[in-house]
Amino acid sequence: MKVGFFQFAPKFGEIQHNLNVILQAIEEFSVDLLVFPELALSGYQFTSKAEVEELSQETAGCPALQRIQTALQGGGLYVVLGFAERVGGNLYNSALLIGPRGPLGLYRKTHLFFEETLWFSPGNTGFQVWDIGTAKVGIMVCFDWFYPESARTLALNGAEILCHPSNLVLPYCPDAMVTRCLENRVFTVTANRIGLEERGGKPPLRFIGMSEVVAPNGQILFRAPESETSLYACDIDIAQARNKRINPYNDLLKDRHPQWYAEGTAGE
Ligand code: ACM
């Protein structure tokens, strides 16, 4: 199967423009699974909750998501896209999995980063896994990588590919994903954004690019540059993620000892 990502610089607040860029990437790409960045429709550096509300979408009946759905109808492509979601009075930093027959799964970011904690509620979906025919896929969003429990839970729930829409500003994640892949024997597709946002007199945020596809053996199949728009796809052998045997004596998931993996009290 073929997986890919689209690394670009969403323009803050310009949903129509960002949507058109996304639709063009969908049109140009002939793959099975394509991942877009976190908050790809709205941009990232909000200055107030009112601004998030204005740029957020209700999933049902959302014209932008409907246009993506229409573009995918009848084809073979599945897309994962980050967006600000409005549900009643709550806002979530969410990602939607959409396929040829419409939306298949929704993930709401669990581990919120920095000022996101001011605008969004922590996700309440948990780490679910969906079957897209060619593979079982799960979603984690950006800073979720910092908590190894996110990737582990997805792997334990059967995910073979972790789709990872991101807006990374710190330099650590691209290398860390090698470990996430090794310790879970999964593929990851990190779709980061590029560009700079400097809004409301706040310190600028420079997004680090370096979107990548990493294999279950930790091999970086491709890593994008730090500041260029990149549309990339590669063939992967999903059987590599299904084989959890490390050697004749060790099976990655069966050899866990969860009775010793306590909740702990150090964080209280
Ligand atoms: C992040 O979670 N957007 C760094």
PDB file of C-alpha atoms and ligand atoms in Angstrom:
ATOM      1  CA  MET A   1       0.000   0.000   0.000  1.00  0.00           C
ATOM      2  CA  LYS A   2       1.019   3.621  -0.486  1.00  0.00           C
ATOM      3  CA  VAL A   3       1.011   6.197   2.310  1.00  0.00           C
ATOM      4  CA  GLY A   4       1.946   9.849   2.258  1.00  0.00           C
ATOM      5  CA  PHE A   5       1.766  13.260   3.816  1.00  0.00           C
ATOM      6  CA  PHE A   6       1.309  16.824   2.703  1.00  0.00           C
ATOM      7  CA  GLN A   7       3.544  19.326   4.507  1.00  0.00           C
ATOM      8  CA  PHE A   8       2.536  22.945   3.931  1.00  0.00           C
ATOM      9  CA  ALA A   9       2.002  26.293   5.663  1.00  0.00           C
ATOM     10  CA  PRO A  10      -1.686  26.903   6.372  1.00  0.00           C
ATOM     11  CA  LYS A  11      -2.507  30.632   6.342  1.00  0.00           C
ATOM     12  CA  PHE A  12      -3.968  31.700   9.671  1.00  0.00           C
ATOM     13  CA  GLY A  13      -7.730  32.243   9.543  1.00  0.00           C
ATOM     14  CA  GLU A  14      -7.986  31.613   5.789  1.00  0.00           C
ATOM     15  CA  ILE A  15     -10.074  28.466   5.782  1.00  0.00           C
ATOM     16  CA  GLN A  16     -11.113  28.767   2.142  1.00  0.00           C
ATOM     17  CA  HIS A  17      -7.530  29.177   0.950  1.00  0.00           C
ATOM     18  CA  ASN A  18      -6.258  26.300   3.112  1.00  0.00           C
ATOM     19  CA  LEU A  19      -9.116  24.099   1.943  1.00  0.00           C
ATOM     20  CA  ASN A  20      -8.263  24.766  -1.704  1.00  0.00           C
ATOM     21  CA  VAL A  21      -4.605  23.835  -1.074  1.00  0.00           C
ATOM     22  CA  ILE A  22      -5.736  20.620   0.624  1.00  0.00           C
ATOM     23  CA  LEU A  23      -8.162  19.767  -2.199  1.00  0.00           C
ATOM     24  CA  GLN A  24      -5.417  20.276  -4.775  1.00  0.00           C
ATOM     25  CA  ALA A  25      -3.110  17.885  -2.885  1.00  0.00           C
ATOM     26  CA  ILE A  26      -5.911  15.311  -2.777  1.00  0.00           C
ATOM     27  CA  GLU A  27      -6.401  15.671  -6.520  1.00  0.00           C
ATOM     28  CA  GLU A  28      -2.692  15.259  -7.278  1.00  0.00           C
ATOM     29  CA  PHE A  29      -2.101  12.261  -5.053  1.00  0.00           C
ATOM     30  CA  SER A  30      -2.746   8.668  -5.966  1.00  0.00           C
ATOM     31  CA  VAL A  31      -2.236   6.818  -2.665  1.00  0.00           C
ATOM     32  CA  ASP A  32      -4.188   4.784  -0.113  1.00  0.00           C
ATOM     33  CA  LEU A  33      -3.671   7.048   2.906  1.00  0.00           C
ATOM     34  CA  LEU A  34      -2.728  10.724   3.021  1.00  0.00           C
ATOM     35  CA  VAL A  35      -2.096  12.655   6.250  1.00  0.00           C
ATOM     36  CA  PHE A  36      -2.372  16.452   6.610  1.00  0.00           C
ATOM     37  CA  PRO A  37      -1.099  18.591   9.521  1.00  0.00           C
ATOM     38  CA  GLU A  38      -2.823  19.495  12.775  1.00  0.00           C
ATOM     39  CA  LEU A  39      -5.292  22.441  12.573  1.00  0.00           C
ATOM     40  CA  ALA A  40      -4.742  22.446   8.806  1.00  0.00           C
ATOM     41  CA  LEU A  41      -7.888  24.474   8.050  1.00  0.00           C
ATOM     42  CA  SER A  42      -7.471  27.291  10.578  1.00  0.00           C
ATOM     43  CA  GLY A  43      -3.797  27.772  11.458  1.00  0.00           C
ATOM     44  CA  TYR A  44      -2.383  27.438  14.966  1.00  0.00           C
ATOM     45  CA  GLN A  45      -1.555  30.575  16.975  1.00  0.00           C
ATOM     46  CA  PHE A  46      -4.912  31.714  18.324  1.00  0.00           C
ATOM     47  CA  THR A  47      -5.103  34.842  20.471  1.00  0.00           C
ATOM     48  CA  SER A  48      -8.465  34.198  22.160  1.00  0.00           C
ATOM     49  CA  LYS A  49     -11.054  31.516  22.661  1.00  0.00           C
ATOM     50  CA  ALA A  50     -13.483  33.614  20.595  1.00  0.00           C
ATOM     51  CA  GLU A  51     -11.062  33.323  17.679  1.00  0.00           C
ATOM     52  CA  VAL A  52     -10.975  29.518  18.013  1.00  0.00           C
ATOM     53  CA  GLU A  53     -14.775  29.468  18.131  1.00  0.00           C
ATOM     54  CA  GLU A  54     -14.952  31.513  14.945  1.00  0.00           C
ATOM     55  CA  LEU A  55     -12.496  29.246  13.086  1.00  0.00           C
ATOM     56  CA  SER A  56     -13.821  25.936  14.432  1.00  0.00           C
ATOM     57  CA  GLN A  57     -16.157  23.525  12.659  1.00  0.00           C
ATOM     58  CA  GLU A  58     -19.046  21.370  13.727  1.00  0.00           C
ATOM     59  CA  THR A  59     -18.274  18.030  12.088  1.00  0.00           C
ATOM     60  CA  ALA A  60     -21.843  17.382  10.953  1.00  0.00           C
ATOM     61  CA  GLY A  61     -22.765  19.629   8.037  1.00  0.00           C
ATOM     62  CA  CYS A  62     -19.393  21.439   7.931  1.00  0.00           C
ATOM     63  CA  PRO A  63     -19.045  22.785   4.349  1.00  0.00           C
ATOM     64  CA  ALA A  64     -15.206  22.459   4.310  1.00  0.00           C
ATOM     65  CA  LEU A  65     -15.234  18.835   5.482  1.00  0.00           C
ATOM     66  CA  GLN A  66     -18.138  18.154   3.104  1.00  0.00           C
ATOM     67  CA  ARG A  67     -16.033  19.359   0.160  1.00  0.00           C
ATOM     68  CA  ILE A  68     -13.201  17.001   1.130  1.00  0.00           C
ATOM     69  CA  GLN A  69     -15.725  14.189   1.478  1.00  0.00           C
ATOM     70  CA  THR A  70     -17.093  14.920  -1.993  1.00  0.00           C
ATOM     71  CA  ALA A  71     -13.548  14.952  -3.458  1.00  0.00           C
ATOM     72  CA  LEU A  72     -12.899  11.483  -1.990  1.00  0.00           C
ATOM     73  CA  GLN A  73     -16.183   9.883  -3.073  1.00  0.00           C
ATOM     74  CA  GLY A  74     -15.810   6.875  -5.336  1.00  0.00           C
ATOM     75  CA  GLY A  75     -11.993   6.807  -5.135  1.00  0.00           C
ATOM     76  CA  GLY A  76      -9.668   4.725  -2.993  1.00  0.00           C
ATOM     77  CA  LEU A  77      -8.038   7.439  -0.890  1.00  0.00           C
ATOM     78  CA  TYR A  78      -8.367   7.880   2.883  1.00  0.00           C
ATOM     79  CA  VAL A  79      -7.389  11.216   4.388  1.00  0.00           C
ATOM     80  CA  VAL A  80      -6.528  12.272   7.947  1.00  0.00           C
ATOM     81  CA  LEU A  81      -6.879  15.994   8.584  1.00  0.00           C
ATOM     82  CA  GLY A  82      -6.478  18.132  11.699  1.00  0.00           C
ATOM     83  CA  PHE A  83      -9.076  20.842  12.436  1.00  0.00           C
ATOM     84  CA  ALA A  84     -10.572  22.829  15.324  1.00  0.00           C
ATOM     85  CA  GLU A  85     -13.833  21.110  16.276  1.00  0.00           C
ATOM     86  CA  ARG A  86     -16.816  22.757  17.978  1.00  0.00           C
ATOM     87  CA  VAL A  87     -19.236  20.533  19.872  1.00  0.00           C
ATOM     88  CA  GLY A  88     -21.881  22.487  21.770  1.00  0.00           C
ATOM     89  CA  GLY A  89     -19.864  24.694  24.145  1.00  0.00           C
ATOM     90  CA  ASN A  90     -16.677  22.631  23.849  1.00  0.00           C
ATOM     91  CA  LEU A  91     -13.715  23.056  21.494  1.00  0.00           C
ATOM     92  CA  TYR A  92     -11.409  20.181  20.590  1.00  0.00           C
ATOM     93  CA  ASN A  93      -8.154  19.957  18.654  1.00  0.00           C
ATOM     94  CA  SER A  94      -9.394  17.108  16.462  1.00  0.00           C
ATOM     95  CA  ALA A  95      -8.475  15.009  13.452  1.00  0.00           C
ATOM     96  CA  LEU A  96     -10.919  13.329  11.115  1.00  0.00           C
ATOM     97  CA  LEU A  97     -10.400  10.176   9.056  1.00  0.00           C
ATOM     98  CA  ILE A  98     -12.421  10.484   5.848  1.00  0.00           C
ATOM     99  CA  GLY A  99     -12.661   7.864   3.096  1.00  0.00           C
ATOM    100  CA  PRO A 100     -14.541   7.128  -0.116  1.00  0.00           C
ATOM    101  CA  ARG A 101     -17.756   6.523   1.855  1.00  0.00           C
ATOM    102  CA  GLY A 102     -17.455   9.578   4.121  1.00  0.00           C
ATOM    103  CA  PRO A 103     -16.106  10.109   7.652  1.00  0.00           C
ATOM    104  CA  LEU A 104     -14.884   6.911   9.287  1.00  0.00           C
ATOM    105  CA  GLY A 105     -13.272   8.084  12.517  1.00  0.00           C
ATOM    106  CA  LEU A 106     -12.730  11.093  14.739  1.00  0.00           C
ATOM    107  CA  TYR A 107      -9.912  11.648  17.248  1.00  0.00           C
ATOM    108  CA  ARG A 108      -9.778  14.509  19.770  1.00  0.00           C
ATOM    109  CA  LYS A 109      -6.246  15.415  20.934  1.00  0.00           C
ATOM    110  CA  THR A 110      -5.636  14.069  24.415  1.00  0.00           C
ATOM    111  CA  HIS A 111      -2.434  15.848  25.452  1.00  0.00           C
ATOM    112  CA  LEU A 112      -2.805  19.569  24.803  1.00  0.00           C
ATOM    113  CA  PHE A 113       0.366  21.660  24.341  1.00  0.00           C
ATOM    114  CA  PHE A 114       1.102  25.135  25.742  1.00  0.00           C
ATOM    115  CA  GLU A 115      -1.691  27.683  25.034  1.00  0.00           C
ATOM    116  CA  GLU A 116      -3.902  24.986  23.518  1.00  0.00           C
ATOM    117  CA  THR A 117      -4.795  24.292  27.165  1.00  0.00           C
ATOM    118  CA  LEU A 118      -6.471  27.748  27.225  1.00  0.00           C
ATOM    119  CA  TRP A 119      -8.731  27.119  24.246  1.00  0.00           C
ATOM    120  CA  PHE A 120      -9.404  23.417  23.917  1.00  0.00           C
ATOM    121  CA  SER A 121     -10.821  20.687  26.149  1.00  0.00           C
ATOM    122  CA  PRO A 122      -8.698  17.536  26.444  1.00  0.00           C
ATOM    123  CA  GLY A 123      -9.958  14.897  24.033  1.00  0.00           C
ATOM    124  CA  ASN A 124     -12.602  12.420  25.144  1.00  0.00           C
ATOM    125  CA  THR A 125     -12.415   9.898  22.293  1.00  0.00           C
ATOM    126  CA  GLY A 126      -9.512   7.765  23.533  1.00  0.00           C
ATOM    127  CA  PHE A 127      -7.212   6.066  21.042  1.00  0.00           C
ATOM    128  CA  GLN A 128      -9.446   4.189  18.625  1.00  0.00           C
ATOM    129  CA  VAL A 129      -8.443   2.165  15.576  1.00  0.00           C
ATOM    130  CA  TRP A 130     -10.212   1.966  12.218  1.00  0.00           C
ATOM    131  CA  ASP A 131      -9.892  -0.559   9.393  1.00  0.00           C
ATOM    132  CA  ILE A 132      -9.410   1.092   5.981  1.00  0.00           C
ATOM    133  CA  GLY A 133      -9.117  -2.241   4.169  1.00  0.00           C
ATOM    134  CA  THR A 134      -5.399  -2.010   3.419  1.00  0.00           C
ATOM    135  CA  ALA A 135      -4.460  -1.452   7.091  1.00  0.00           C
ATOM    136  CA  LYS A 136      -5.684  -0.682  10.586  1.00  0.00           C
ATOM    137  CA  VAL A 137      -5.030   2.943  11.394  1.00  0.00           C
ATOM    138  CA  GLY A 138      -5.089   5.079  14.518  1.00  0.00           C
ATOM    139  CA  ILE A 139      -4.560   8.783  15.093  1.00  0.00           C
ATOM    140  CA  MET A 140      -2.517  10.775  17.581  1.00  0.00           C
ATOM    141  CA  VAL A 141      -2.024  14.545  17.276  1.00  0.00           C
ATOM    142  CA  CYS A 142       1.334  16.296  17.653  1.00  0.00           C
ATOM    143  CA  PHE A 143       2.249  16.552  21.388  1.00  0.00           C
ATOM    144  CA  ASP A 144       0.574  13.181  22.019  1.00  0.00           C
ATOM    145  CA  TRP A 145       3.989  11.807  20.907  1.00  0.00           C
ATOM    146  CA  PHE A 146       5.502  13.065  24.182  1.00  0.00           C
ATOM    147  CA  TYR A 147       3.373  10.520  26.058  1.00  0.00           C
ATOM    148  CA  PRO A 148       4.486   7.032  24.958  1.00  0.00           C
ATOM    149  CA  GLU A 149       1.159   5.728  26.254  1.00  0.00           C
ATOM    150  CA  SER A 150      -0.558   7.247  23.192  1.00  0.00           C
ATOM    151  CA  ALA A 151       1.344   5.182  20.629  1.00  0.00           C
ATOM    152  CA  ARG A 152       1.383   2.114  22.877  1.00  0.00           C
ATOM    153  CA  THR A 153      -2.383   2.234  23.397  1.00  0.00           C
ATOM    154  CA  LEU A 154      -2.946   2.526  19.658  1.00  0.00           C
ATOM    155  CA  ALA A 155      -0.623  -0.450  19.058  1.00  0.00           C
ATOM    156  CA  LEU A 156      -2.394  -2.486  21.749  1.00  0.00           C
ATOM    157  CA  ASN A 157      -5.704  -1.602  20.085  1.00  0.00           C
ATOM    158  CA  GLY A 158      -4.366  -3.063  16.841  1.00  0.00           C
ATOM    159  CA  ALA A 159      -3.156  -0.012  14.917  1.00  0.00           C
ATOM    160  CA  GLU A 160      -0.590  -0.782  12.225  1.00  0.00           C
ATOM    161  CA  ILE A 161      -0.155   2.788  11.010  1.00  0.00           C
ATOM    162  CA  LEU A 162      -0.197   5.773  13.382  1.00  0.00           C
ATOM    163  CA  CYS A 163      -1.350   8.892  11.552  1.00  0.00           C
ATOM    164  CA  HIS A 164       0.200  11.892  13.278  1.00  0.00           C
ATOM    165  CA  PRO A 165      -1.046  15.336  12.195  1.00  0.00           C
ATOM    166  CA  SER A 166       1.295  17.865  13.802  1.00  0.00           C
ATOM    167  CA  ASN A 167       2.262  21.508  14.284  1.00  0.00           C
ATOM    168  CA  LEU A 168       5.673  20.864  15.837  1.00  0.00           C
ATOM    169  CA  VAL A 169       7.763  23.727  17.149  1.00  0.00           C
ATOM    170  CA  LEU A 170      10.264  21.844  19.337  1.00  0.00           C
ATOM    171  CA  PRO A 171      13.048  19.871  17.615  1.00  0.00           C
ATOM    172  CA  TYR A 172      12.713  16.491  19.353  1.00  0.00           C
ATOM    173  CA  CYS A 173       9.791  14.712  17.754  1.00  0.00           C
ATOM    174  CA  PRO A 174      11.159  13.596  14.359  1.00  0.00           C
ATOM    175  CA  ASP A 175      13.937  11.564  16.008  1.00  0.00           C
ATOM    176  CA  ALA A 176      11.662  10.385  18.835  1.00  0.00           C
ATOM    177  CA  MET A 177       9.239   8.830  16.358  1.00  0.00           C
ATOM    178  CA  VAL A 178      11.960   6.307  15.491  1.00  0.00           C
ATOM    179  CA  THR A 179      11.663   5.009  19.060  1.00  0.00           C
ATOM    180  CA  ARG A 180       7.844   5.076  18.982  1.00  0.00           C
ATOM    181  CA  CYS A 181       8.006   2.867  15.876  1.00  0.00           C
ATOM    182  CA  LEU A 182      10.597   0.476  17.286  1.00  0.00           C
ATOM    183  CA  GLU A 183       8.875   0.017  20.632  1.00  0.00           C
ATOM    184  CA  ASN A 184       5.480  -0.631  19.014  1.00  0.00           C
ATOM    185  CA  ARG A 185       6.449  -2.115  15.649  1.00  0.00           C
ATOM    186  CA  VAL A 186       4.186   0.232  13.757  1.00  0.00           C
ATOM    187  CA  PHE A 187       4.493   2.606  10.832  1.00  0.00           C
ATOM    188  CA  THR A 188       4.071   6.297  11.609  1.00  0.00           C
ATOM    189  CA  VAL A 189       3.171   9.107   9.222  1.00  0.00           C
ATOM    190  CA  THR A 190       3.936  12.454  10.852  1.00  0.00           C
ATOM    191  CA  ALA A 191       2.512  15.339   8.802  1.00  0.00           C
ATOM    192  CA  ASN A 192       3.944  18.536  10.197  1.00  0.00           C
ATOM    193  CA  ARG A 193       3.461  22.080   8.950  1.00  0.00           C
ATOM    194  CA  ILE A 194       6.028  24.697   7.995  1.00  0.00           C
ATOM    195  CA  GLY A 195       6.128  28.480   8.224  1.00  0.00           C
ATOM    196  CA  LEU A 196       5.966  31.133  10.914  1.00  0.00           C
ATOM    197  CA  GLU A 197       3.059  32.528  12.912  1.00  0.00           C
ATOM    198  CA  GLU A 198       3.438  35.662  15.024  1.00  0.00           C
ATOM    199  CA  ARG A 199       0.099  36.919  16.198  1.00  0.00           C
ATOM    200  CA  GLY A 200      -1.233  39.263  18.876  1.00  0.00           C
ATOM    201  CA  GLY A 201       2.241  40.396  19.998  1.00  0.00           C
ATOM    202  CA  LYS A 202       3.142  36.881  21.088  1.00  0.00           C
ATOM    203  CA  PRO A 203       6.570  35.307  20.596  1.00  0.00           C
ATOM    204  CA  PRO A 204       6.792  33.881  17.067  1.00  0.00           C
ATOM    205  CA  LEU A 205       6.198  30.199  16.445  1.00  0.00           C
ATOM    206  CA  ARG A 206       8.376  28.637  13.774  1.00  0.00           C
ATOM    207  CA  PHE A 207       7.147  25.216  12.708  1.00  0.00           C
ATOM    208  CA  ILE A 208       9.926  22.722  12.014  1.00  0.00           C
ATOM    209  CA  GLY A 209       8.668  20.722   9.027  1.00  0.00           C
ATOM    210  CA  MET A 210      10.550  17.429   8.833  1.00  0.00           C
ATOM    211  CA  SER A 211       7.383  15.444   8.237  1.00  0.00           C
ATOM    212  CA  GLU A 212       8.279  11.806   7.884  1.00  0.00           C
ATOM    213  CA  VAL A 213       7.293   8.204   7.332  1.00  0.00           C
ATOM    214  CA  VAL A 214       9.005   5.780   9.724  1.00  0.00           C
ATOM    215  CA  ALA A 215       8.936   1.961   9.496  1.00  0.00           C
ATOM    216  CA  PRO A 216       8.463  -0.576  12.332  1.00  0.00           C
ATOM    217  CA  ASN A 217      12.218  -1.254  12.328  1.00  0.00           C
ATOM    218  CA  GLY A 218      12.910   2.421  13.000  1.00  0.00           C
ATOM    219  CA  GLN A 219      14.036   3.196   9.471  1.00  0.00           C
ATOM    220  CA  ILE A 220      13.124   6.714   8.346  1.00  0.00           C
ATOM    221  CA  LEU A 221      11.695   6.004   4.892  1.00  0.00           C
ATOM    222  CA  PHE A 222      11.530   9.701   4.082  1.00  0.00           C
ATOM    223  CA  ARG A 223      11.975  12.946   5.984  1.00  0.00           C
ATOM    224  CA  ALA A 224      10.888  16.248   4.416  1.00  0.00           C
ATOM    225  CA  PRO A 225      12.964  19.436   4.571  1.00  0.00           C
ATOM    226  CA  GLU A 226      12.416  21.961   7.383  1.00  0.00           C
ATOM    227  CA  SER A 227      10.796  24.712   5.372  1.00  0.00           C
ATOM    228  CA  GLU A 228       9.559  23.465   2.004  1.00  0.00           C
ATOM    229  CA  THR A 229       6.092  22.425   0.960  1.00  0.00           C
ATOM    230  CA  SER A 230       6.323  18.664   0.422  1.00  0.00           C
ATOM    231  CA  LEU A 231       3.935  16.157  -1.018  1.00  0.00           C
ATOM    232  CA  TYR A 232       5.438  12.736  -0.447  1.00  0.00           C
ATOM    233  CA  ALA A 233       4.317   9.119  -0.728  1.00  0.00           C
ATOM    234  CA  CYS A 234       5.987   5.737  -0.461  1.00  0.00           C
ATOM    235  CA  ASP A 235       5.122   2.054  -0.648  1.00  0.00           C
ATOM    236  CA  ILE A 236       5.052   0.227   2.658  1.00  0.00           C
ATOM    237  CA  ASP A 237       4.744  -3.473   3.456  1.00  0.00           C
ATOM    238  CA  ILE A 238       2.070  -3.595   6.158  1.00  0.00           C
ATOM    239  CA  ALA A 239       3.125  -7.163   7.099  1.00  0.00           C
ATOM    240  CA  GLN A 240       6.097  -5.584   8.902  1.00  0.00           C
ATOM    241  CA  ALA A 241       3.716  -3.979  11.398  1.00  0.00           C
ATOM    242  CA  ARG A 242       1.740  -7.191  11.875  1.00  0.00           C
ATOM    243  CA  ASN A 243       4.768  -9.225  12.901  1.00  0.00           C
ATOM    244  CA  LYS A 244       5.400  -8.419  16.566  1.00  0.00           C
ATOM    245  CA  ARG A 245       8.033 -11.124  16.963  1.00  0.00           C
ATOM    246  CA  ILE A 246      11.416  -9.560  17.822  1.00  0.00           C
ATOM    247  CA  ASN A 247      13.371 -12.856  17.797  1.00  0.00           C
ATOM    248  CA  PRO A 248      12.496 -16.540  18.400  1.00  0.00           C
ATOM    249  CA  TYR A 249      12.188 -15.812  22.140  1.00  0.00           C
ATOM    250  CA  ASN A 250      10.505 -12.408  22.273  1.00  0.00           C
ATOM    251  CA  ASP A 251       7.106 -11.204  21.140  1.00  0.00           C
ATOM    252  CA  LEU A 252       6.764  -7.448  21.588  1.00  0.00           C
ATOM    253  CA  LEU A 253       3.238  -7.252  22.977  1.00  0.00           C
ATOM    254  CA  LYS A 254       2.921 -10.705  24.549  1.00  0.00           C
ATOM    255  CA  ASP A 255       6.107 -10.156  26.591  1.00  0.00           C
ATOM    256  CA  ARG A 256       4.728  -7.129  28.402  1.00  0.00           C
ATOM    257  CA  HIS A 257       4.235  -7.341  32.184  1.00  0.00           C
ATOM    258  CA  PRO A 258       1.393  -4.906  32.783  1.00  0.00           C
ATOM    259  CA  GLN A 259       0.986  -5.962  36.400  1.00  0.00           C
ATOM    260  CA  TRP A 260       4.161  -3.931  37.101  1.00  0.00           C
ATOM    261  CA  TYR A 261       3.154  -0.918  35.029  1.00  0.00           C
ATOM    262  CA  ALA A 262       1.485   0.960  37.874  1.00  0.00           C
ATOM    263  CA  GLU A 263      -0.231   4.336  37.583  1.00  0.00           C
ATOM    264  CA  GLY A 264       2.278   5.676  40.129  1.00  0.00           C
ATOM    265  CA  THR A 265       1.904   8.644  42.439  1.00  0.00           C
ATOM    266  CA  ALA A 266       4.885  10.834  41.418  1.00  0.00           C
ATOM    267  CA  GLY A 267       2.725  13.136  39.295  1.00  0.00           C
ATOM    268  CA  GLU A 268       0.207  13.917  42.027  1.00  0.00           C
TER     269      GLU A 268
HETATM  270  C1  ACM B   1       1.839  20.646  19.433  1.00  0.00           C
HETATM  271  O1  ACM B   1       1.294  19.758  20.083  1.00  0.00           O
HETATM  272  N1  ACM B   1       1.179  21.307  18.502  1.00  0.00           N
HETATM  273  C2  ACM B   1       3.250  20.978  19.656  1.00  0.00           C
END
